[in-house]
PDB file of C-alpha atoms and ligand atoms in Angstrom:
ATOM      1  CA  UNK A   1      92.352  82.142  80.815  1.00  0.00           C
ATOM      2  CA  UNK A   2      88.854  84.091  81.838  1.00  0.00           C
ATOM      3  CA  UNK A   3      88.157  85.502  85.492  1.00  0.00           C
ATOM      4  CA  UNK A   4      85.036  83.386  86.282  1.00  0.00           C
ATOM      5  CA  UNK A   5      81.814  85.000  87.692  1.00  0.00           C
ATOM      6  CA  UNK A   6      79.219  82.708  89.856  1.00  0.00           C
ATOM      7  CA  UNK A   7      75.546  83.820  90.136  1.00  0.00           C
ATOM      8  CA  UNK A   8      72.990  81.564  91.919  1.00  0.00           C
ATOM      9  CA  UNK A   9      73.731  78.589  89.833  1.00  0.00           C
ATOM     10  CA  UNK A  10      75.241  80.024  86.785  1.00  0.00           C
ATOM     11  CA  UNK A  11      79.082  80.096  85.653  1.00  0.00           C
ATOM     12  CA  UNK A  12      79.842  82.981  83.638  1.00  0.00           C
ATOM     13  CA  UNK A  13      82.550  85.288  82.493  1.00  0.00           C
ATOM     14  CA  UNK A  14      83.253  87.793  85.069  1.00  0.00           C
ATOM     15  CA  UNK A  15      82.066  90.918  83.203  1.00  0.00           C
ATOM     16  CA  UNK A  16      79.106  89.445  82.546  1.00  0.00           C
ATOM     17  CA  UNK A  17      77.984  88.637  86.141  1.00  0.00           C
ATOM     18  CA  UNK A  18      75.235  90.874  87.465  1.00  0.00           C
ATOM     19  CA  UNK A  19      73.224  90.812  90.730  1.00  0.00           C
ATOM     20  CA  UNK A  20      69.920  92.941  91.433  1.00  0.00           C
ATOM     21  CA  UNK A  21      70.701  96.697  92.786  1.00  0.00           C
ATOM     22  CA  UNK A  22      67.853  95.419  95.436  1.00  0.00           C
ATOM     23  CA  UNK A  23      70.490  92.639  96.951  1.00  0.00           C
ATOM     24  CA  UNK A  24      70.685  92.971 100.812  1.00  0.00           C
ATOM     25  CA  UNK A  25      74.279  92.655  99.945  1.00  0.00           C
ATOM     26  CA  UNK A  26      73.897  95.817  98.080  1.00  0.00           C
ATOM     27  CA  UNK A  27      71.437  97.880 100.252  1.00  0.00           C
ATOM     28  CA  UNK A  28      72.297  97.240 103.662  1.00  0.00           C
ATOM     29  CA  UNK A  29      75.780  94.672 103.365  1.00  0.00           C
ATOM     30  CA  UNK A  30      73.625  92.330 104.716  1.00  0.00           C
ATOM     31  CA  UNK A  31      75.882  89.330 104.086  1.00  0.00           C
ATOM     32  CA  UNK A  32      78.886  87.175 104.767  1.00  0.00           C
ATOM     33  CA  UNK A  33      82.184  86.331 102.889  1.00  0.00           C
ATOM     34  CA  UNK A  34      85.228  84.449 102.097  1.00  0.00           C
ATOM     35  CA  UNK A  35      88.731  84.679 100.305  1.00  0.00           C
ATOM     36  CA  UNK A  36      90.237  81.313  99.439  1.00  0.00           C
ATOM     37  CA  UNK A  37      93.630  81.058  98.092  1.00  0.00           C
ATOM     38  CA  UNK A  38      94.321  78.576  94.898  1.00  0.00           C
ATOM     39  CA  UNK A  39      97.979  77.088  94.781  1.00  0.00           C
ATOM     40  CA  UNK A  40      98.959  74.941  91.757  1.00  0.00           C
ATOM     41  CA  UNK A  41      95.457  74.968  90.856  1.00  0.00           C
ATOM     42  CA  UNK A  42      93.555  73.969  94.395  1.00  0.00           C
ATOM     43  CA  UNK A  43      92.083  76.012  97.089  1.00  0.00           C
ATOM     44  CA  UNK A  44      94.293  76.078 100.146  1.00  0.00           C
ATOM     45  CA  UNK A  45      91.772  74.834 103.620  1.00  0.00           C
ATOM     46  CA  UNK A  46      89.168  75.182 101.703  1.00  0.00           C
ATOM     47  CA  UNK A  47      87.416  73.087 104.336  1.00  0.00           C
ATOM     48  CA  UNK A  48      88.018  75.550 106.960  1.00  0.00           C
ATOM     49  CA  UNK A  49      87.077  78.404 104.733  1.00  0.00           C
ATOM     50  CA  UNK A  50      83.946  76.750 104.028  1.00  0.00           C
ATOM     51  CA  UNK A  51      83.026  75.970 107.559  1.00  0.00           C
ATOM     52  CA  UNK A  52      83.668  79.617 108.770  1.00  0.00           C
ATOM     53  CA  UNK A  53      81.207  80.942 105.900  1.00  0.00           C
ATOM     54  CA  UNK A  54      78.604  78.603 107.650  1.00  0.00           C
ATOM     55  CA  UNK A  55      79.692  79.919 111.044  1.00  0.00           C
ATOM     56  CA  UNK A  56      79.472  83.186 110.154  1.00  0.00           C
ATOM     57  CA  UNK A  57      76.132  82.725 107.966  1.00  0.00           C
ATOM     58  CA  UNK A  58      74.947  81.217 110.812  1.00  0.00           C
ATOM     59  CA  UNK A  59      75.429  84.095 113.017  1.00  0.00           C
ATOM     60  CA  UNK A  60      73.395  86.254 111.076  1.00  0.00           C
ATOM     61  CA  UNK A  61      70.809  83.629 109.954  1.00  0.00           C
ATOM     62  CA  UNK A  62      70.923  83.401 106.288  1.00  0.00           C
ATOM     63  CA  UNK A  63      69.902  80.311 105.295  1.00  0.00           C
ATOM     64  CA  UNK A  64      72.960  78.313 103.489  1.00  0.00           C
ATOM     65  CA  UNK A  65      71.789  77.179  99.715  1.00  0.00           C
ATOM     66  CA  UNK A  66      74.635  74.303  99.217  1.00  0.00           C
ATOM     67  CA  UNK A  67      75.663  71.507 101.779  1.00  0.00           C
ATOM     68  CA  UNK A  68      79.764  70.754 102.237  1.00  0.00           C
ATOM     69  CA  UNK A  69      79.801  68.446  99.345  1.00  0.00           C
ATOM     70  CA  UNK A  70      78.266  70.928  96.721  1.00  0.00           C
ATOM     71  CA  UNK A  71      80.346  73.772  97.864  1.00  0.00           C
ATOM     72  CA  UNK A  72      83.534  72.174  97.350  1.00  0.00           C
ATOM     73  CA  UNK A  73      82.252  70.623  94.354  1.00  0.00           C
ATOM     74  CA  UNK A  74      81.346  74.362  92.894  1.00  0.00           C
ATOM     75  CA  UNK A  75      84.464  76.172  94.027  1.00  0.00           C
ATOM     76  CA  UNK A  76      86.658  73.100  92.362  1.00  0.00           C
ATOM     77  CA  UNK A  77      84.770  74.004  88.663  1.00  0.00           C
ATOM     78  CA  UNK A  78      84.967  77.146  89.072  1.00  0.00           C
ATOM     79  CA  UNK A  79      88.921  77.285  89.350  1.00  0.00           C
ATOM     80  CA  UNK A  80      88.922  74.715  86.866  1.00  0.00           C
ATOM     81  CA  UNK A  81      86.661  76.809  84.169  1.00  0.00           C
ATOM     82  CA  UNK A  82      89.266  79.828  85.223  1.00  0.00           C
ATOM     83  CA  UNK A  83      92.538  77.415  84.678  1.00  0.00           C
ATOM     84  CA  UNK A  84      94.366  79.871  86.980  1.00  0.00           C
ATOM     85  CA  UNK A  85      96.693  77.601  88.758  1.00  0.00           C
ATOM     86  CA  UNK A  86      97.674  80.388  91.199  1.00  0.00           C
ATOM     87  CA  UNK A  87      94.292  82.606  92.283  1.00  0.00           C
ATOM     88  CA  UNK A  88      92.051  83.412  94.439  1.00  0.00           C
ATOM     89  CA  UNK A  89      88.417  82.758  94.808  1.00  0.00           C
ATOM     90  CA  UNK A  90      85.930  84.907  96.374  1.00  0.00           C
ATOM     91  CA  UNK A  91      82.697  83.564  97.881  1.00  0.00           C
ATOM     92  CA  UNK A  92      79.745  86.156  98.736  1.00  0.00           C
ATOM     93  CA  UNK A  93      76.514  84.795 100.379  1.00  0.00           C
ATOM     94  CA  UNK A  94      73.994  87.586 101.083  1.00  0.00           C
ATOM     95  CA  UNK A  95      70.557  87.490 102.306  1.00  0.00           C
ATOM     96  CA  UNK A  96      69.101  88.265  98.794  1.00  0.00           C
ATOM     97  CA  UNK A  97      67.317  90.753  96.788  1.00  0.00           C
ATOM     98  CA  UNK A  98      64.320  91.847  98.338  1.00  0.00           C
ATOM     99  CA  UNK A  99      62.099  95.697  98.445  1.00  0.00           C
ATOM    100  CA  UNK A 100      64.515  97.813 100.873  1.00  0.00           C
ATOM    101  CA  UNK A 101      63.556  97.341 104.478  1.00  0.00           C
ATOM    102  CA  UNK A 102      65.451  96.751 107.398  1.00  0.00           C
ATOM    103  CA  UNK A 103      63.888  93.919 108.698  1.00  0.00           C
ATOM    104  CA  UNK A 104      64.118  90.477 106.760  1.00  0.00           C
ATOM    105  CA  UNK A 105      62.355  88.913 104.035  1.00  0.00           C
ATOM    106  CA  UNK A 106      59.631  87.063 104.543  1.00  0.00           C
ATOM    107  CA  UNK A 107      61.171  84.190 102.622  1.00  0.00           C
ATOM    108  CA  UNK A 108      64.977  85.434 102.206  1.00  0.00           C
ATOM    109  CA  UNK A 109      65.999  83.820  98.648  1.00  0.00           C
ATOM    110  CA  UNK A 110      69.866  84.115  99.402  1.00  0.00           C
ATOM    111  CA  UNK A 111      72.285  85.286  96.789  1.00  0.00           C
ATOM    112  CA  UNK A 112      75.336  83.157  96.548  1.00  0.00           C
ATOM    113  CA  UNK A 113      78.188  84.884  94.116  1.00  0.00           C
ATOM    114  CA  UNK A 114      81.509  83.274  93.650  1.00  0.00           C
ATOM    115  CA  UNK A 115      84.203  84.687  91.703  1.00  0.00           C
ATOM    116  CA  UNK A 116      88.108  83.404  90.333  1.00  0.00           C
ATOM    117  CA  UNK A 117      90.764  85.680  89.922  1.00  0.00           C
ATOM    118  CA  UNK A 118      94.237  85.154  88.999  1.00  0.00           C
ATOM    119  CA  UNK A 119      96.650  86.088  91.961  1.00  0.00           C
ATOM    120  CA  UNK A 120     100.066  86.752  91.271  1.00  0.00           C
ATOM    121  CA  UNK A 121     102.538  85.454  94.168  1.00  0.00           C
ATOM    122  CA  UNK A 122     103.806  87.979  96.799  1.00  0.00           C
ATOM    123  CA  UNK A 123     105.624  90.399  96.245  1.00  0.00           C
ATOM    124  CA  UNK A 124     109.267  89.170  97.652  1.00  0.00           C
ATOM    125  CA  UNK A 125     110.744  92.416  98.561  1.00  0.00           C
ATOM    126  CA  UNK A 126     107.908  93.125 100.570  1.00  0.00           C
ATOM    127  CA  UNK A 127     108.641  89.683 102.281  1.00  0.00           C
ATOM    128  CA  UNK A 128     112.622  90.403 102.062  1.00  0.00           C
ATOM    129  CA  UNK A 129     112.299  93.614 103.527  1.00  0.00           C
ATOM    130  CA  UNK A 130     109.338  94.345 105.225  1.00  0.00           C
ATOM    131  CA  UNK A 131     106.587  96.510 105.236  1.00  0.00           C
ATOM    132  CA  UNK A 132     105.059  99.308 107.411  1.00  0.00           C
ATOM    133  CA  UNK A 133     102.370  99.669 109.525  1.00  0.00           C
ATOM    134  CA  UNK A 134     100.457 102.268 111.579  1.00  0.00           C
ATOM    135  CA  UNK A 135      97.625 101.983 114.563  1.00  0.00           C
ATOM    136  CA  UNK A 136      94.600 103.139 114.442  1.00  0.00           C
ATOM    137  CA  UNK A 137      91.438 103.138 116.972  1.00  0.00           C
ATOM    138  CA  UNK A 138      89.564 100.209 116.071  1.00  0.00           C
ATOM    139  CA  UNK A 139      85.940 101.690 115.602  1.00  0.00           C
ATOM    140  CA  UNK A 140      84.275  98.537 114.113  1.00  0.00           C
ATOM    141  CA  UNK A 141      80.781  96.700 115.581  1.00  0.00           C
ATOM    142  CA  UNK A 142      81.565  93.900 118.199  1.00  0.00           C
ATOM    143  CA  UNK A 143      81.000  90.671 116.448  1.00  0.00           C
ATOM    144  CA  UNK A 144      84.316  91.105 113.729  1.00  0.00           C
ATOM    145  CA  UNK A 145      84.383  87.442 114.544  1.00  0.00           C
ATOM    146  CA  UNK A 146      81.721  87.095 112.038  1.00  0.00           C
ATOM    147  CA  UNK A 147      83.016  87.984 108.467  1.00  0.00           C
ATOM    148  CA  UNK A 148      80.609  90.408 107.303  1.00  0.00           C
ATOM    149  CA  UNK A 149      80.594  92.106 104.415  1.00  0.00           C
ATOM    150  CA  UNK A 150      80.345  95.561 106.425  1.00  0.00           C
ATOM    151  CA  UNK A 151      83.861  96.329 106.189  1.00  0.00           C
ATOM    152  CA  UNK A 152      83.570 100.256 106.108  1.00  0.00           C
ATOM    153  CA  UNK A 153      85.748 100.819 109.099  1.00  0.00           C
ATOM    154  CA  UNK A 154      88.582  97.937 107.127  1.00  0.00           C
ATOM    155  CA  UNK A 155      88.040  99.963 104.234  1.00  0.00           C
ATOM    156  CA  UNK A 156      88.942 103.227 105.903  1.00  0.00           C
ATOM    157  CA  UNK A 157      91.897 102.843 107.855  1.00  0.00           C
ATOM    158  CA  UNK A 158      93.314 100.986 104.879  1.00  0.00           C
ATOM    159  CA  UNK A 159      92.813 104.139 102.880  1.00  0.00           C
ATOM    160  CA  UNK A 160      94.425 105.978 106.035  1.00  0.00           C
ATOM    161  CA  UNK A 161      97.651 103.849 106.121  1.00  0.00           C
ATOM    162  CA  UNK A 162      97.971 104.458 102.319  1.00  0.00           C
ATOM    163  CA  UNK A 163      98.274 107.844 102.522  1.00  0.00           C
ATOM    164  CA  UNK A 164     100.511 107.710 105.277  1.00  0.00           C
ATOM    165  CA  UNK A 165     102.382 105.494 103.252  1.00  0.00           C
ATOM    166  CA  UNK A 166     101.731 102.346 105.798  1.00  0.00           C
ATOM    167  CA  UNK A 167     101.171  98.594 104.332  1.00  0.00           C
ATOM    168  CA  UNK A 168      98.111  98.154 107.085  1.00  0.00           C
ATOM    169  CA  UNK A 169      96.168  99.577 109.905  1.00  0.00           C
ATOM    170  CA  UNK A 170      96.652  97.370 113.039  1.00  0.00           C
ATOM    171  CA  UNK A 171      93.073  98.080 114.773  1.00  0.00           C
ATOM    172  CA  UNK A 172      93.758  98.876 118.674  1.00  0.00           C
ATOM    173  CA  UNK A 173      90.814  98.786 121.140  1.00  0.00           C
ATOM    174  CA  UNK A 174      90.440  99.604 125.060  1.00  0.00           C
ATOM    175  CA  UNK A 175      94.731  99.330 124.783  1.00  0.00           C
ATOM    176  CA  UNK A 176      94.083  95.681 123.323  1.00  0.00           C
ATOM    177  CA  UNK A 177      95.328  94.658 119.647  1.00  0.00           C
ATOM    178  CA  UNK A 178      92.764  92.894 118.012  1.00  0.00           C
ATOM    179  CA  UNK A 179      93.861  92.527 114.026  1.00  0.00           C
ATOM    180  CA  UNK A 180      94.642  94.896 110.965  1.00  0.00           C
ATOM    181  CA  UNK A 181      91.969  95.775 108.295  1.00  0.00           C
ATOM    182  CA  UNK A 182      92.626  92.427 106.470  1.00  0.00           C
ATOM    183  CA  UNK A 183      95.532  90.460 108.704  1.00  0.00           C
ATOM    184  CA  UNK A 184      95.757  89.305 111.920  1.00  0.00           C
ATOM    185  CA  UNK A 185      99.084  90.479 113.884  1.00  0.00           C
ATOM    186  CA  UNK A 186     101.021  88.272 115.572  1.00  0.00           C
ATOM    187  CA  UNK A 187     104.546  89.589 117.510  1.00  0.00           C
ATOM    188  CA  UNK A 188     107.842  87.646 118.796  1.00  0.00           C
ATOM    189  CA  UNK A 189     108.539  88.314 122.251  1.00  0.00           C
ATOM    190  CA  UNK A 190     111.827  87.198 123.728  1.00  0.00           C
ATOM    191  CA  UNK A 191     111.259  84.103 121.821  1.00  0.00           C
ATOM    192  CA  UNK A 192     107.671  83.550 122.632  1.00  0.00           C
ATOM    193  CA  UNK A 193     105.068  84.065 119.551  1.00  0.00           C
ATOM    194  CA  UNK A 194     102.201  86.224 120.880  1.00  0.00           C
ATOM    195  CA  UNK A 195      98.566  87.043 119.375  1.00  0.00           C
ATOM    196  CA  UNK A 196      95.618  88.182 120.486  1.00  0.00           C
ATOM    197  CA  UNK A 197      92.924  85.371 121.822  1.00  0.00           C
ATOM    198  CA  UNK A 198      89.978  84.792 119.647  1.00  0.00           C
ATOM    199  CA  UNK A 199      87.158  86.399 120.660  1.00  0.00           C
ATOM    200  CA  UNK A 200      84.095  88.747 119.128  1.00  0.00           C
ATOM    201  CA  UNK A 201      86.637  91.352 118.462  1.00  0.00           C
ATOM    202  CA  UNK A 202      88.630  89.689 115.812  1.00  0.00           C
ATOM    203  CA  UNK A 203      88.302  86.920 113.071  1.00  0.00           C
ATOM    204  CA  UNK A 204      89.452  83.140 113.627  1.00  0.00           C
ATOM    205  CA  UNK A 205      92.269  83.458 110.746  1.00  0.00           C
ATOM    206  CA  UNK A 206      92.611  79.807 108.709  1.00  0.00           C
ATOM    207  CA  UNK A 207      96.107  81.604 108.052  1.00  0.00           C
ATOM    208  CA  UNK A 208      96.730  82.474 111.785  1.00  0.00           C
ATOM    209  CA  UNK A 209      95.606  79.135 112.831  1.00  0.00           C
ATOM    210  CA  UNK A 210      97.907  77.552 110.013  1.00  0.00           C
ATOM    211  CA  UNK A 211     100.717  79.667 111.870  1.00  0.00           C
ATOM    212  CA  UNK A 212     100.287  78.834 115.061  1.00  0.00           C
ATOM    213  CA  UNK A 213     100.056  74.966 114.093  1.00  0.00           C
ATOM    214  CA  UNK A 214     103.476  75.668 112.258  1.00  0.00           C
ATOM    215  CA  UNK A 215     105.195  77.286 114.999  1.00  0.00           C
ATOM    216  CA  UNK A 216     103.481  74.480 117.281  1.00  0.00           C
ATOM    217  CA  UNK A 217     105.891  72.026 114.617  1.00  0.00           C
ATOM    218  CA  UNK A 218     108.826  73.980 115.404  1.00  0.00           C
ATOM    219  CA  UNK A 219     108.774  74.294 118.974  1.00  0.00           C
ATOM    220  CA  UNK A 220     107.952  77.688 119.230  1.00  0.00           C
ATOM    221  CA  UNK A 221     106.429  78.890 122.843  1.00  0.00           C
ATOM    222  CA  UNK A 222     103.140  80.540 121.986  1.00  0.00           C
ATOM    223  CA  UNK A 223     100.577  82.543 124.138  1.00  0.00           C
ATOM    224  CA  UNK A 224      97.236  83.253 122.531  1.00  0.00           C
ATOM    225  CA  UNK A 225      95.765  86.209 124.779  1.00  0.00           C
ATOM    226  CA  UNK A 226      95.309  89.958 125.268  1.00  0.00           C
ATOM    227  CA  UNK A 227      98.130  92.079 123.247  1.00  0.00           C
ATOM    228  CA  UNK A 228      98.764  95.600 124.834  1.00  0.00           C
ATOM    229  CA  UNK A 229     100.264  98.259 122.955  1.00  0.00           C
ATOM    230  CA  UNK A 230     102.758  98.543 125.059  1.00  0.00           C
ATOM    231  CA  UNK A 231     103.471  94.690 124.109  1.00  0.00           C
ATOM    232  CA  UNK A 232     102.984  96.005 120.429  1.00  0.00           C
ATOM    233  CA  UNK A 233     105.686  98.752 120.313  1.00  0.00           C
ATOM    234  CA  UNK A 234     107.987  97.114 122.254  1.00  0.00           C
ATOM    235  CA  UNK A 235     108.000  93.275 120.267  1.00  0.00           C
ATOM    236  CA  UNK A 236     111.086  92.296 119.034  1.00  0.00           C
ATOM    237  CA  UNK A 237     108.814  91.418 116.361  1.00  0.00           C
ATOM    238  CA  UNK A 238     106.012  91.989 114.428  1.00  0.00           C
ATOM    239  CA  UNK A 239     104.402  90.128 111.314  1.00  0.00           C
ATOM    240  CA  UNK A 240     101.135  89.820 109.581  1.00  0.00           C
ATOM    241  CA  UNK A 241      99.138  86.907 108.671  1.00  0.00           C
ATOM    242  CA  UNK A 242      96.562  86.197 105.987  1.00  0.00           C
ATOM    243  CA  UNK A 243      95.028  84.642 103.398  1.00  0.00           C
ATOM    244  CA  UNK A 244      96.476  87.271 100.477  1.00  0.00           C
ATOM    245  CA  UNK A 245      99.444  88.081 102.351  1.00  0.00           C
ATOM    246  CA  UNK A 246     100.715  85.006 104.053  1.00  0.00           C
ATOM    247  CA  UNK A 247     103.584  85.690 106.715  1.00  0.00           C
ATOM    248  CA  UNK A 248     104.324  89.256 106.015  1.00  0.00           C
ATOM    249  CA  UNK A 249     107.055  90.674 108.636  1.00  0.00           C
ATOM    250  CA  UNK A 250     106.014  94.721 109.739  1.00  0.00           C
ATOM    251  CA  UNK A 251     109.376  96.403 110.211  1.00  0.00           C
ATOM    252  CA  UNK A 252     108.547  99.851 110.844  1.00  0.00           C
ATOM    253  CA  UNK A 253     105.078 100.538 113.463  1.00  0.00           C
ATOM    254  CA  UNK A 254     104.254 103.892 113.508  1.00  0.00           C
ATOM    255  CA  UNK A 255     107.216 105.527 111.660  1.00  0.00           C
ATOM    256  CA  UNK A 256     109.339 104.236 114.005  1.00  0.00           C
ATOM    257  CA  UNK A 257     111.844 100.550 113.413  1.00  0.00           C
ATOM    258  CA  UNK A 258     110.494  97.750 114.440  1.00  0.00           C
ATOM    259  CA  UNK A 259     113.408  96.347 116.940  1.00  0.00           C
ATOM    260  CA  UNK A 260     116.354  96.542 114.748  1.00  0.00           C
ATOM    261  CA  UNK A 261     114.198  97.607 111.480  1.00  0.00           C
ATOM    262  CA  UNK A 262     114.921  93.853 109.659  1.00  0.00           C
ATOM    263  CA  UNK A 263     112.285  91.177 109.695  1.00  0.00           C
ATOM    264  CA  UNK A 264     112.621  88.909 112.130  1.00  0.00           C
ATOM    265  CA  UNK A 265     113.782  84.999 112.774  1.00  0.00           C
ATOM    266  CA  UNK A 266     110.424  83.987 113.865  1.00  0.00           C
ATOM    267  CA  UNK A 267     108.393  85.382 110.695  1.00  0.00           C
ATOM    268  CA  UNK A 268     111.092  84.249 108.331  1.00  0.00           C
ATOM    269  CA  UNK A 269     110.853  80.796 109.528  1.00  0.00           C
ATOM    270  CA  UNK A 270     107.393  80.384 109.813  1.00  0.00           C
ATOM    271  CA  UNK A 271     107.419  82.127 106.244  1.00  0.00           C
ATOM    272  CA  UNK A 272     109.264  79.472 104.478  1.00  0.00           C
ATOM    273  CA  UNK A 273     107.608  76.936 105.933  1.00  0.00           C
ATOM    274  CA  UNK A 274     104.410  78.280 104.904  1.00  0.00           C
ATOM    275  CA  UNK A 275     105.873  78.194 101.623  1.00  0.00           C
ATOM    276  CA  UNK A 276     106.982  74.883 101.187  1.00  0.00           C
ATOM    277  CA  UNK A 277     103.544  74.074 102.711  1.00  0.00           C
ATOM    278  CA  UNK A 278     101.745  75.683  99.780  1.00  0.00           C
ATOM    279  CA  UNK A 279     104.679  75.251  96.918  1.00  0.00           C
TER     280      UNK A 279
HETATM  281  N1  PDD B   1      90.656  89.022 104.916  1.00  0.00           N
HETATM  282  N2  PDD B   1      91.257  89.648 109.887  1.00  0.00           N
HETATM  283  C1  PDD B   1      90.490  90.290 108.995  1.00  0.00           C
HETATM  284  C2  PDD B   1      89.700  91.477 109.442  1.00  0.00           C
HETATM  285  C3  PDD B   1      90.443  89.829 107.660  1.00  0.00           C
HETATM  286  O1  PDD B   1      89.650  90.470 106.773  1.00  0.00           O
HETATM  287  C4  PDD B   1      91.226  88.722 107.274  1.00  0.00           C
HETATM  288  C5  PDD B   1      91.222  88.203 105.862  1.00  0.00           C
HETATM  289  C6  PDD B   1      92.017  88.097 108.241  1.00  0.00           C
HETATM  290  C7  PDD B   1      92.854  86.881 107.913  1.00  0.00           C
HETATM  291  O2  PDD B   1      92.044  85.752 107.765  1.00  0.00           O
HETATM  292  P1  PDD B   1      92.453  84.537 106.809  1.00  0.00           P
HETATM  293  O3  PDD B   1      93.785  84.095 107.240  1.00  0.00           O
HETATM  294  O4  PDD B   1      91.402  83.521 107.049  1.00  0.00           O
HETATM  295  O5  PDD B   1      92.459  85.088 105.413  1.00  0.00           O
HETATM  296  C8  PDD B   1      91.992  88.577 109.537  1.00  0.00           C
HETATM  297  C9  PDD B   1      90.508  88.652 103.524  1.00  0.00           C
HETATM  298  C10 PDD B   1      91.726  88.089 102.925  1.00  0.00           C
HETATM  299  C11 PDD B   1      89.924  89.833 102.772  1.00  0.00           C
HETATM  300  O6  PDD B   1      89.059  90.482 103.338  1.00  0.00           O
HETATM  301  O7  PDD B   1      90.317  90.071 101.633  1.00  0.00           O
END
């Protein structure tokens, strides 16, 4: 089963996909994206993936080449053509290839690149045990509602936590959590689930908002607003949420446990819901 490349129109094997070295993409990461997860062979919300690409496309006006109907159409063929029943599909929509300079195109020709991958499940031990996780000043623009494809600051601090032997960065800013380099945080507070209000300094997670509906479900008290710290290091506790990671419980913050070090009640019920959601 082949790892499919997309190209403006054309299915292809994945080595074989090119795009010009004058992209915008390329030059300036003058684009938007999206990571879709494929379980038993379809996407997972691939509806609200698709309308937070045109959200954020819209936010930095490149024109969108494929209405609702055509998108869904090409992402469904191109899992099919990969056959990967578990995967994940990445979606790239820049503002095209055009002689380098800063301003736009006269007449931007957008470049729209898809690609399938297979995507083995999580890890379980991470899940079972926990992983670790480390702050880190969040130095990125002030629209990271918008998913750009500038994601040298991400790309950083991710490096960072590696070698400090941390899973993920959680970005802090002013005092204020606002998400990690590819997750957004959520904590357990004396019961209540806490995570930081959307806003221009994080993205609208489809996983966080799959969460939140969950613990909605289950009764769970929930507060969507500021996050100090404070609030941070002191949650009884602590779990990540995203598209490649799902519910992924942080035991240790900053070398130090996490409450009692163990992952907690909250994340390991919303985790198995998740999972009988997607199963
Ligand atoms: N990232 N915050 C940031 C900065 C992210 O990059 C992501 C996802 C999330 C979680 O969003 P969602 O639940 O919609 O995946 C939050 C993808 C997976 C990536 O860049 O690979």
């Amino acid at each position: 089963m082949p790892n499919i490349g997309y190209v403006n129109g054309r299915f292809l094997p994945l080595e074989e996909a090119r795009v010009s070295v004058e992209d915008r993409g390329f030059q300036f990461g003058d684009g938007v994206y999206e990571v879709i997860r494929v379980y038993g062979g379809k996407p997972f919300r691939l509806k609200e993936h698709l309308s937070r690409l045109e959200r954020s496309a819209q936010a930095i006006a490149v024109p969108v080449p494929l209405s609702p109907g055509e998108w869904e159409a090409k992402v469904d063929e191109a899992i099919r053509l990969s056959g990967f029943p578990d995967g994940k599909v990445y979606i790239q929509l820049t503002r095209g290839a055009a002689p380098r300079d800063h301003q736009f195109p006269a007449s931007p020709d957008p470049t729209l690149v898809m690609t399938v991958r297979e995507m083995p499940p999580v890890d379980s031990r991470m899940m079972a045990e926990g992983v670790t996780a480390m702050t880190l000043p969040d130095l990125r623009w002030g629209r990271c509602d918008i998913k750009s494809l500038n994601l040298l600051p991400n790309v950083l601090a991710k490096q960072q936590a590696k070698e400090s032997g941390a899973f993920e960065a959680i970005f802090v800013r002013d005092g204020l959590v606002t998400e990690g380099t590819s997750s957004n945080v959520m904590l357990g507070c004396e019961g209540v689930l806490l995570t930081p209000a959307l806003g221009d300094n994080l993205l609208a997670g489809v996983t966080r908002q799959e969460v939140l509906d969950l613990a909605r479900e289950e009764g769970i008290p929930m507060e969507e607003r500021s996050v100090t710290l404070g609030e941070l290091k002191a949650a009884d506790e602590l779990f990540l949420v995203g598209t490649t990671i799902e519910i992924l419980p942080v035991t240790q913050l900053d070398g130090k446990p996490v409450a009692d070090g163990k992952p907690g009640p909250m994340a390991i019920g919303l985790a198995s819901r998740f999972k009988a959601l997607v199963g």
